[in-house]
Short mmCIF file of C-alpha atoms in Angstrom, two decimals:
data_model
loop_
_atom_site.label_atom_id
_atom_site.label_comp_id
_atom_site.label_asym_id
_atom_site.label_seq_id
_atom_site.Cartn_x
_atom_site.Cartn_y
_atom_site.Cartn_z
CA MET B 1 69.87 28.37 37.68
CA ASP B 2 69.24 27.72 41.35
CA ARG B 3 66.17 25.49 41.22
CA ASN B 4 65.67 25.66 45.01
CA LYS B 5 65.33 29.46 44.84
CA PHE B 6 62.89 29.16 41.94
CA ALA B 7 60.88 26.63 43.93
CA GLU B 8 60.69 29.06 46.86
CA PHE B 9 59.60 31.86 44.55
CA ALA B 10 56.99 29.69 42.82
CA ASN B 11 55.57 28.46 46.12
CA GLU B 12 55.33 32.06 47.44
CA HIS B 13 53.26 32.97 44.36
CA GLY B 14 51.22 29.79 44.09
CA ILE B 15 52.75 28.95 40.71
CA LYS B 16 52.66 25.31 39.61
CA PHE B 17 55.90 24.10 38.06
CA PHE B 18 57.76 20.93 37.16
CA GLU B 19 61.45 20.20 36.74
CA HIS B 20 62.68 18.39 33.61
CA GLU B 21 59.20 18.27 32.02
CA GLU B 22 59.34 16.64 28.59
CA LEU B 23 58.19 19.23 26.07
CA SER B 24 57.14 16.44 23.69
CA LYS B 25 54.03 16.19 25.89
CA HIS B 26 53.15 19.81 25.06
CA THR B 27 53.78 20.15 21.33
CA SER B 28 51.60 19.12 18.41
CA PHE B 29 54.49 17.29 16.71
CA LYS B 30 55.22 15.36 19.95
CA ILE B 31 58.92 16.17 19.87
CA GLY B 32 61.20 17.99 22.27
CA GLY B 33 63.39 17.28 25.26
CA PRO B 34 63.01 18.50 28.82
CA ALA B 35 62.44 22.02 30.06
CA GLU B 36 64.72 22.79 32.99
CA ILE B 37 61.68 24.42 34.64
CA PHE B 38 58.14 24.16 33.22
CA ALA B 39 55.98 26.82 34.84
CA LYS B 40 52.17 26.91 34.54
CA PRO B 41 50.82 30.32 35.56
CA GLU B 42 47.10 30.58 36.17
CA ASN B 43 46.65 34.35 35.96
CA ASN B 44 48.26 37.55 34.72
CA GLU B 45 49.79 38.31 38.13
CA GLN B 46 51.71 35.02 38.06
CA VAL B 47 52.82 35.69 34.49
CA SER B 48 54.18 39.08 35.56
CA ALA B 49 55.89 37.57 38.56
CA ILE B 50 57.64 34.94 36.45
CA ILE B 51 58.83 37.49 33.90
CA LYS B 52 60.14 39.75 36.66
CA TYR B 53 61.92 36.86 38.45
CA CYS B 54 63.59 35.63 35.30
CA LYS B 55 64.77 39.15 34.36
CA GLU B 56 66.11 39.82 37.85
CA HIS B 57 68.02 36.52 37.94
CA ASP B 58 69.14 36.55 34.27
CA ILE B 59 67.26 33.29 33.57
CA PRO B 60 66.27 32.46 29.98
CA LEU B 61 62.50 32.54 29.57
CA LEU B 62 60.54 30.93 26.74
CA PRO B 63 56.76 31.49 26.54
CA LEU B 64 54.90 28.53 25.07
CA GLY B 65 51.27 28.54 23.93
CA LYS B 66 49.49 25.27 23.15
CA GLY B 67 52.57 24.03 21.26
CA SER B 68 51.09 24.00 17.78
CA ASN B 69 53.70 23.97 15.05
CA VAL B 70 56.62 24.33 17.47
CA LEU B 71 59.84 22.39 17.03
CA VAL B 72 61.89 21.82 20.21
CA SER B 73 65.30 20.26 20.29
CA ASP B 74 65.64 16.82 21.91
CA ASN B 75 68.29 18.53 24.09
CA GLY B 76 65.50 20.52 25.72
CA ILE B 77 65.37 24.10 26.93
CA ASP B 78 67.52 25.70 29.62
CA GLY B 79 65.81 28.15 31.96
CA VAL B 80 62.05 28.53 32.34
CA VAL B 81 59.38 27.53 29.86
CA MET B 82 56.22 29.41 30.76
CA TYR B 83 53.23 27.39 29.48
CA PHE B 84 50.01 29.15 28.59
CA GLY B 85 47.38 26.46 28.77
CA ASN B 86 43.62 26.61 28.94
CA ASP B 87 43.69 29.39 31.57
CA PHE B 88 44.83 31.67 28.75
CA GLY B 89 42.56 30.49 25.97
CA LYS B 90 40.30 33.48 25.44
CA ILE B 91 39.31 34.23 21.86
CA GLU B 92 37.35 37.36 20.98
CA ILE B 93 36.24 38.60 17.58
CA ILE B 94 36.76 42.37 17.62
CA ASP B 95 35.50 43.10 14.11
CA GLU B 96 35.58 41.49 10.67
CA ASN B 97 39.36 42.04 10.41
CA THR B 98 40.53 41.67 14.01
CA ILE B 99 40.65 38.74 16.45
CA TYR B 100 41.97 38.95 20.01
CA CYS B 101 43.52 35.63 20.92
CA GLU B 102 45.41 34.67 24.11
CA ALA B 103 48.51 32.44 23.92
CA GLY B 104 46.71 29.36 25.26
CA ALA B 105 43.93 29.34 22.68
CA GLY B 106 43.79 26.10 20.71
CA LEU B 107 44.37 26.27 16.98
CA ALA B 108 41.15 24.37 16.23
CA ALA B 109 39.11 26.75 18.40
CA LEU B 110 40.70 29.74 16.73
CA CYS B 111 39.95 28.36 13.25
CA ASN B 112 36.29 27.77 14.19
#
């Protein structure tokens, strides 16, 4: 992957990202090597832009919520890891059998 082109794309769209971010910092088991690119979208438009960019450039894309119960190899992840943090933490009880939960919702908050 051409990291310079991804940097240009991310800067054009206001997307925060890091190169070689250790995924152990973002998983509940505290394991996992580096993500080639660790992108942190802040809204749905940025999410869509990342998905489109990765598809157009044939770049592997891994969505990652809060990292609960995720095992990541110490070798890391090639391509883009799209992290859904607190900006995507909405939880809504629809009815007694249905809960709407975004990818960045914490497991403890969901259980409550």
